[in-house]
Amino acid sequence: MKKTLEFVRSILRDAVMTAIDLYKVMVPILIGVKLLQEFDLIRYVAMPIKPLMAVVGLPAEAGLVWAFAMVNNIYTALVVAISLWPDMVLTQAQATVLGVLMLVAHAVPLEAAVARKSGPKVMFQSVIRIVGALVLGWALHAAYSASGVLTEPAVMLVEATRKADPTIMQWAWGELKNLGYIFLIILTLMVMMRLLSAIGVIDLLNRLLQPVLRLIGIGPKASAITVIGLTLGITYGSGLIIKETRSGNLGKEDVFYSLTFMGIAHALIEDTLLILLMGAHISGALWGRLAFAMLLTAILVQLTRRLSARFCDTYLWGTPT
């Protein structure tokens, strides 16, 4: 009983602290989005992004969601998506494409900086994630359009209710409820991840993925750590790689391949579940992203072996800081 209570207290404490940190970023963004909506400025802010979004079959407003994901994180972008959802009216295919953009390229400045501590260049890590997100988004858009699947409207699990001319208090109450839903999502995901770890699911995924990573060119020492990033997130994976790199156990090439792979596909459980909440389909959110990460990494492994050591040291990998 004592252990159960301690488990509950620990989960609640971690969830509350995580939520507070997120709210510090989310609340100003929510107010900013509300002001843009009130003054009918969304269309003008989204206009520069419209051509880029058209390439992947999305409305311009979806670009704002992705922009917030790139600068901040998926949780913040999810709240923005909830606010804009009644205006976007996405199909399930479009929600999947938007979700993939967010999954591949989110928190780019922070996560690229974390990766830099292990050696890889920030510029390359940032560019490969943004360009990779667009390439994968375009490929999924083309595949879904050609096959005519996922055409039904996307249903967000947590959706804003749009009232005609709501008062400030009605809007504030609605956003407070959305922030409450976000807390419940955080709490649920934390409980789920700890349970999956406790019953051995995480370890099983790790064992299944290691042979695949070695097949595409990531060495055995790095592959063991890479799967931690794939299942638990890039911060966990990068932290372990930083430690191993500084101890001299990993070569700079393996570090580069591992972190590039993790940049495209990490937190396969938690982040994927978040994106599924906004009506995305698992075919792209999980399997498409994982397959793309494998293909891209395999290509990079073959390509870098044909490049000069000087070029790679200058533009791709370096020394840990």
CSV table of C-alpha atoms in Angstrom, one decimal:
chain,number,residue,atom,x,y,z
A,1,MET,CA,0.0,0.0,0.0
A,2,LYS,CA,2.8,2.3,0.9
A,3,LYS,CA,4.6,1.7,-2.4
A,4,THR,CA,1.3,2.3,-4.3
A,5,LEU,CA,0.8,5.7,-2.6
A,6,GLU,CA,4.4,6.7,-3.3
A,7,PHE,CA,3.9,5.7,-6.9
A,8,VAL,CA,0.7,7.9,-7.1
A,9,ARG,CA,2.4,10.8,-5.4
A,10,SER,CA,5.4,10.5,-7.7
A,11,ILE,CA,3.3,10.4,-10.8
A,12,LEU,CA,1.1,13.4,-9.7
A,13,ARG,CA,4.2,15.4,-8.7
A,14,ASP,CA,5.9,14.8,-12.1
A,15,ALA,CA,2.7,15.5,-14.0
A,16,VAL,CA,2.0,18.8,-12.1
A,17,MET,CA,5.6,20.0,-12.6
A,18,THR,CA,5.5,19.2,-16.3
A,19,ALA,CA,2.2,20.8,-16.8
A,20,ILE,CA,3.3,24.0,-15.0
A,21,ASP,CA,6.3,24.3,-17.2
A,22,LEU,CA,4.1,23.8,-20.3
A,23,TYR,CA,1.5,26.3,-19.1
A,24,LYS,CA,4.1,29.0,-18.8
A,25,VAL,CA,4.6,28.7,-22.6
A,26,MET,CA,1.0,27.8,-23.5
A,27,VAL,CA,-0.9,30.6,-21.8
A,28,PRO,CA,0.8,33.5,-23.6
A,29,ILE,CA,0.4,31.7,-26.9
A,30,LEU,CA,-3.3,31.0,-26.4
A,31,ILE,CA,-3.8,34.7,-25.7
A,32,GLY,CA,-1.9,35.6,-28.8
A,33,VAL,CA,-3.9,33.2,-30.9
A,34,LYS,CA,-7.1,34.7,-29.5
A,35,LEU,CA,-6.1,38.2,-30.4
A,36,LEU,CA,-5.3,37.1,-33.9
A,37,GLN,CA,-8.7,35.5,-34.2
A,38,GLU,CA,-10.5,38.5,-32.7
A,39,PHE,CA,-8.9,41.0,-35.1
A,40,ASP,CA,-9.2,38.5,-38.0
A,41,LEU,CA,-5.4,38.4,-38.5
A,42,ILE,CA,-5.0,34.6,-38.8
A,43,ARG,CA,-5.2,34.7,-42.5
A,44,TYR,CA,-2.5,37.4,-42.9
A,45,VAL,CA,-0.1,35.6,-40.4
A,46,ALA,CA,-0.7,32.3,-42.2
A,47,MET,CA,-0.3,33.8,-45.7
A,48,PRO,CA,3.5,33.4,-46.0
A,49,ILE,CA,3.2,29.7,-45.0
A,50,LYS,CA,0.3,29.0,-47.4
A,51,PRO,CA,2.4,27.9,-50.5
A,52,LEU,CA,4.5,25.5,-48.3
A,53,MET,CA,1.4,24.0,-46.7
A,54,ALA,CA,-0.2,23.6,-50.2
A,55,VAL,CA,2.7,21.3,-51.1
A,56,VAL,CA,1.6,18.8,-48.4
A,57,GLY,CA,-2.1,19.4,-49.0
A,58,LEU,CA,-2.8,21.4,-45.8
A,59,PRO,CA,-4.6,24.7,-45.3
A,60,ALA,CA,-2.4,27.7,-44.3
A,61,GLU,CA,-3.7,27.7,-40.7
A,62,ALA,CA,-2.0,24.3,-40.2
A,63,GLY,CA,1.3,26.0,-40.8
A,64,LEU,CA,0.8,28.0,-37.6
A,65,VAL,CA,0.3,24.8,-35.7
A,66,TRP,CA,3.5,23.3,-37.1
A,67,ALA,CA,5.4,26.6,-36.5
A,68,PHE,CA,4.5,26.5,-32.8
A,69,ALA,CA,5.6,22.8,-32.7
A,70,MET,CA,9.0,23.6,-34.2
A,71,VAL,CA,9.7,26.4,-31.8
A,72,ASN,CA,8.2,24.9,-28.7
A,73,ASN,CA,6.8,21.4,-28.4
A,74,ILE,CA,3.9,19.1,-29.5
A,75,TYR,CA,1.8,19.9,-26.4
A,76,THR,CA,1.9,23.6,-27.2
A,77,ALA,CA,1.1,23.0,-30.8
A,78,LEU,CA,-1.8,20.7,-29.8
A,79,VAL,CA,-3.4,23.5,-27.8
A,80,VAL,CA,-3.0,25.8,-30.8
A,81,ALA,CA,-4.6,23.1,-33.0
A,82,ILE,CA,-7.5,22.9,-30.6
A,83,SER,CA,-8.1,26.7,-30.9
A,84,LEU,CA,-7.9,26.6,-34.7
A,85,TRP,CA,-9.6,23.3,-35.2
A,86,PRO,CA,-13.1,24.7,-36.1
A,87,ASP,CA,-11.5,26.8,-38.9
A,88,MET,CA,-9.3,24.1,-40.4
A,89,VAL,CA,-11.7,21.2,-41.0
A,90,LEU,CA,-9.1,18.6,-41.8
A,91,THR,CA,-9.6,15.1,-43.2
A,92,GLN,CA,-8.0,12.2,-41.4
A,93,ALA,CA,-5.3,12.1,-44.1
A,94,GLN,CA,-4.6,15.8,-43.6
A,95,ALA,CA,-4.5,15.4,-39.8
A,96,THR,CA,-2.0,12.6,-40.3
A,97,VAL,CA,0.2,14.8,-42.5
A,98,LEU,CA,0.1,17.7,-40.0
A,99,GLY,CA,0.8,15.2,-37.2
A,100,VAL,CA,3.8,13.9,-39.0
A,101,LEU,CA,5.2,17.4,-39.6
A,102,MET,CA,4.9,18.0,-35.8
A,103,LEU,CA,6.4,14.6,-34.9
A,104,VAL,CA,9.5,14.9,-37.1
A,105,ALA,CA,10.2,18.6,-36.5
A,106,HIS,CA,9.3,19.8,-33.1
A,107,ALA,CA,11.3,21.6,-30.4
A,108,VAL,CA,14.0,21.9,-33.0
A,109,PRO,CA,16.2,24.6,-31.4
A,110,LEU,CA,16.2,22.7,-28.0
A,111,GLU,CA,16.7,19.2,-29.3
A,112,ALA,CA,19.3,20.1,-31.9
A,113,ALA,CA,21.2,21.9,-29.1
A,114,VAL,CA,21.0,18.8,-27.0
A,115,ALA,CA,22.3,16.7,-29.8
A,116,ARG,CA,25.1,19.2,-30.4
A,117,LYS,CA,26.6,18.3,-27.0
A,118,SER,CA,27.4,14.9,-28.5
A,119,GLY,CA,29.2,16.4,-31.6
A,120,PRO,CA,26.7,16.6,-34.6
A,121,LYS,CA,26.3,20.0,-36.1
A,122,VAL,CA,23.2,22.0,-35.0
A,123,MET,CA,22.6,23.4,-38.5
A,124,PHE,CA,22.5,19.9,-40.2
A,125,GLN,CA,20.3,18.4,-37.4
A,126,SER,CA,17.8,21.3,-37.7
A,127,VAL,CA,17.7,21.3,-41.5
A,128,ILE,CA,17.4,17.5,-41.9
A,129,ARG,CA,14.4,17.4,-39.5
A,130,ILE,CA,12.5,20.3,-41.1
A,131,VAL,CA,13.2,19.1,-44.7
A,132,GLY,CA,12.6,15.5,-43.7
A,133,ALA,CA,9.2,16.5,-42.2
A,134,LEU,CA,8.2,18.1,-45.5
A,135,VAL,CA,9.4,15.2,-47.6
A,136,LEU,CA,7.6,12.7,-45.5
A,137,GLY,CA,4.5,14.9,-45.3
A,138,TRP,CA,4.5,15.3,-49.1
A,139,ALA,CA,5.0,11.5,-49.6
A,140,LEU,CA,2.1,10.7,-47.3
A,141,HIS,CA,-0.1,13.3,-48.9
A,142,ALA,CA,0.6,11.9,-52.4
A,143,ALA,CA,0.0,8.3,-51.2
A,144,TYR,CA,-3.3,9.1,-49.4
A,145,SER,CA,-4.5,11.2,-52.3
A,146,ALA,CA,-3.6,8.6,-54.9
A,147,SER,CA,-5.3,5.7,-53.0
A,148,GLY,CA,-8.3,7.8,-51.9
A,149,VAL,CA,-8.1,6.7,-48.3
A,150,LEU,CA,-8.6,8.5,-45.0
A,151,THR,CA,-11.0,11.0,-46.6
A,152,GLU,CA,-13.4,11.1,-43.6
A,153,PRO,CA,-13.2,14.2,-41.3
A,154,ALA,CA,-10.6,14.0,-38.6
A,155,VAL,CA,-12.0,13.9,-35.1
A,156,MET,CA,-9.9,15.5,-32.3
A,157,LEU,CA,-10.4,13.8,-29.0
A,158,VAL,CA,-10.2,17.2,-27.2
A,159,GLU,CA,-11.9,19.7,-29.4
A,160,ALA,CA,-12.8,23.3,-28.8
A,161,THR,CA,-16.5,24.2,-28.9
A,162,ARG,CA,-17.0,27.4,-30.9
A,163,LYS,CA,-19.8,29.6,-29.7
A,164,ALA,CA,-21.1,32.6,-31.6
A,165,ASP,CA,-19.4,35.7,-30.2
A,166,PRO,CA,-18.3,34.2,-26.9
A,167,THR,CA,-17.6,36.5,-24.0
A,168,ILE,CA,-14.0,36.7,-22.6
A,169,MET,CA,-15.1,34.7,-19.6
A,170,GLN,CA,-16.6,32.0,-21.8
A,171,TRP,CA,-13.5,31.8,-23.9
A,172,ALA,CA,-11.2,31.8,-20.8
A,173,TRP,CA,-13.3,29.0,-19.2
A,174,GLY,CA,-13.1,27.0,-22.4
A,175,GLU,CA,-9.3,27.3,-22.5
A,176,LEU,CA,-9.0,26.4,-18.8
A,177,LYS,CA,-10.9,23.2,-19.6
A,178,ASN,CA,-8.5,22.5,-22.5
A,179,LEU,CA,-5.5,23.1,-20.2
A,180,GLY,CA,-7.1,20.7,-17.8
A,181,TYR,CA,-7.5,18.1,-20.6
A,182,ILE,CA,-3.8,18.6,-21.4
A,183,PHE,CA,-2.9,17.8,-17.7
A,184,LEU,CA,-5.0,14.6,-17.9
A,185,ILE,CA,-3.2,13.6,-21.1
A,186,ILE,CA,0.2,14.2,-19.5
A,187,LEU,CA,-0.8,12.2,-16.4
A,188,THR,CA,-2.2,9.4,-18.5
A,189,LEU,CA,0.9,9.1,-20.7
A,190,MET,CA,3.2,9.2,-17.7
A,191,VAL,CA,1.3,6.4,-16.0
A,192,MET,CA,1.2,4.4,-19.3
A,193,MET,CA,4.9,4.7,-19.9
A,194,ARG,CA,5.8,3.6,-16.4
A,195,LEU,CA,3.5,0.6,-16.6
A,196,LEU,CA,4.8,-0.3,-20.0
A,197,SER,CA,8.3,-0.1,-18.6
A,198,ALA,CA,7.3,-2.1,-15.5
A,199,ILE,CA,5.8,-5.0,-17.5
A,200,GLY,CA,8.7,-5.2,-19.9
A,201,VAL,CA,7.2,-3.8,-23.1
A,202,ILE,CA,9.9,-1.1,-23.4
A,203,ASP,CA,12.6,-3.7,-23.0
A,204,LEU,CA,10.9,-5.9,-25.7
A,205,LEU,CA,10.8,-3.1,-28.1
A,206,ASN,CA,14.4,-2.4,-27.5
A,207,ARG,CA,15.4,-6.0,-28.3
A,208,LEU,CA,13.3,-6.0,-31.5
A,209,LEU,CA,14.7,-2.7,-32.8
A,210,GLN,CA,18.4,-3.3,-32.2
A,211,PRO,CA,18.9,-5.7,-35.1
A,212,VAL,CA,17.1,-3.3,-37.5
A,213,LEU,CA,19.3,-0.4,-36.5
A,214,ARG,CA,22.5,-2.5,-37.0
A,215,LEU,CA,21.1,-3.5,-40.4
A,216,ILE,CA,20.9,0.1,-41.6
A,217,GLY,CA,24.4,0.9,-40.4
A,218,ILE,CA,24.2,2.0,-36.8
A,219,GLY,CA,26.9,0.2,-34.8
A,220,PRO,CA,25.9,-2.2,-32.0
A,221,LYS,CA,27.1,0.1,-29.2
A,222,ALA,CA,25.1,3.1,-30.5
A,223,SER,CA,22.0,0.9,-31.4
A,224,ALA,CA,21.6,-0.1,-27.8
A,225,ILE,CA,21.3,3.5,-26.8
A,226,THR,CA,19.3,4.7,-29.9
A,227,VAL,CA,16.4,2.4,-29.0
A,228,ILE,CA,16.1,4.2,-25.7
A,229,GLY,CA,15.6,7.5,-27.6
A,230,LEU,CA,13.1,5.8,-30.0
A,231,THR,CA,10.9,4.6,-27.1
A,232,LEU,CA,11.4,7.2,-24.4
A,233,GLY,CA,12.5,10.4,-26.3
A,234,ILE,CA,15.5,12.2,-27.7
A,235,THR,CA,16.4,13.8,-24.4
A,236,TYR,CA,16.8,10.4,-22.7
A,237,GLY,CA,18.7,9.0,-25.7
A,238,SER,CA,20.9,12.1,-26.2
A,239,GLY,CA,21.8,12.1,-22.5
A,240,LEU,CA,23.0,8.5,-22.7
A,241,ILE,CA,24.9,9.2,-26.0
A,242,ILE,CA,26.5,12.3,-24.5
A,243,LYS,CA,27.8,10.2,-21.6
A,244,GLU,CA,29.0,7.4,-23.8
A,245,THR,CA,30.6,9.8,-26.3
A,246,ARG,CA,32.6,11.6,-23.6
A,247,SER,CA,33.8,8.3,-22.3
A,248,GLY,CA,35.1,7.4,-25.7
A,249,ASN,CA,32.9,4.4,-26.2
A,250,LEU,CA,31.2,5.6,-29.3
A,251,GLY,CA,32.7,6.9,-32.6
A,252,LYS,CA,31.6,10.2,-34.0
A,253,GLU,CA,30.0,8.5,-37.1
A,254,ASP,CA,27.8,6.3,-34.9
A,255,VAL,CA,26.8,9.3,-32.8
A,256,PHE,CA,25.8,11.2,-35.9
A,257,TYR,CA,23.8,8.3,-37.4
A,258,SER,CA,22.1,7.6,-34.1
A,259,LEU,CA,21.1,11.2,-33.3
A,260,THR,CA,19.9,11.8,-36.9
A,261,PHE,CA,17.8,8.7,-36.7
A,262,MET,CA,16.4,9.8,-33.3
A,263,GLY,CA,15.7,13.2,-34.6
A,264,ILE,CA,13.3,11.8,-37.2
A,265,ALA,CA,11.8,9.1,-35.0
A,266,HIS,CA,11.8,9.3,-31.3
A,267,ALA,CA,9.4,8.9,-28.4
A,268,LEU,CA,7.5,6.5,-30.7
A,269,ILE,CA,4.9,5.7,-28.0
A,270,GLU,CA,4.2,9.0,-26.2
A,271,ASP,CA,4.5,11.4,-29.2
A,272,THR,CA,2.5,9.0,-31.4
A,273,LEU,CA,-0.3,8.8,-28.9
A,274,LEU,CA,-0.4,12.6,-28.7
A,275,ILE,CA,-0.8,12.9,-32.5
A,276,LEU,CA,-3.5,10.3,-32.6
A,277,LEU,CA,-5.5,12.5,-30.3
A,278,MET,CA,-6.0,15.0,-33.2
A,279,GLY,CA,-7.4,12.4,-35.5
A,280,ALA,CA,-4.2,11.3,-37.2
A,281,HIS,CA,-3.8,7.7,-38.5
A,282,ILE,CA,-1.2,5.3,-37.2
A,283,SER,CA,-0.1,4.4,-40.7
A,284,GLY,CA,1.8,7.7,-41.0
A,285,ALA,CA,2.2,8.8,-37.4
A,286,LEU,CA,4.1,5.6,-36.5
A,287,TRP,CA,4.9,3.2,-39.4
A,288,GLY,CA,5.5,5.9,-42.0
A,289,ARG,CA,7.7,7.9,-39.7
A,290,LEU,CA,9.7,4.8,-38.6
A,291,ALA,CA,10.2,3.5,-42.1
A,292,PHE,CA,11.3,7.0,-43.3
A,293,ALA,CA,13.8,7.3,-40.5
A,294,MET,CA,15.3,3.9,-41.4
A,295,LEU,CA,15.5,4.8,-45.1
A,296,LEU,CA,17.0,8.2,-44.5
A,297,THR,CA,19.6,6.9,-42.1
A,298,ALA,CA,20.6,4.1,-44.4
A,299,ILE,CA,21.1,6.6,-47.3
A,300,LEU,CA,23.1,8.9,-45.0
A,301,VAL,CA,25.3,6.0,-44.0
A,302,GLN,CA,26.1,5.1,-47.6
A,303,LEU,CA,26.5,8.8,-48.6
A,304,THR,CA,28.8,9.8,-45.8
A,305,ARG,CA,31.1,6.9,-46.5
A,306,ARG,CA,31.8,8.5,-49.9
A,307,LEU,CA,32.4,12.0,-48.6
A,308,SER,CA,35.8,13.3,-47.4
A,309,ALA,CA,36.6,13.2,-43.7
A,310,ARG,CA,37.2,17.0,-43.8
A,311,PHE,CA,33.7,17.7,-45.2
A,312,CYS,CA,32.0,15.4,-42.6
A,313,ASP,CA,34.0,16.9,-39.8
A,314,THR,CA,33.1,20.4,-40.9
A,315,TYR,CA,29.4,20.1,-41.8
A,316,LEU,CA,28.1,16.9,-40.2
A,317,TRP,CA,29.8,15.7,-37.1
A,318,GLY,CA,32.4,17.1,-34.8
A,319,THR,CA,33.6,16.8,-31.3
A,320,PRO,CA,31.3,16.8,-28.2
A,321,THR,CA,31.1,20.0,-26.2
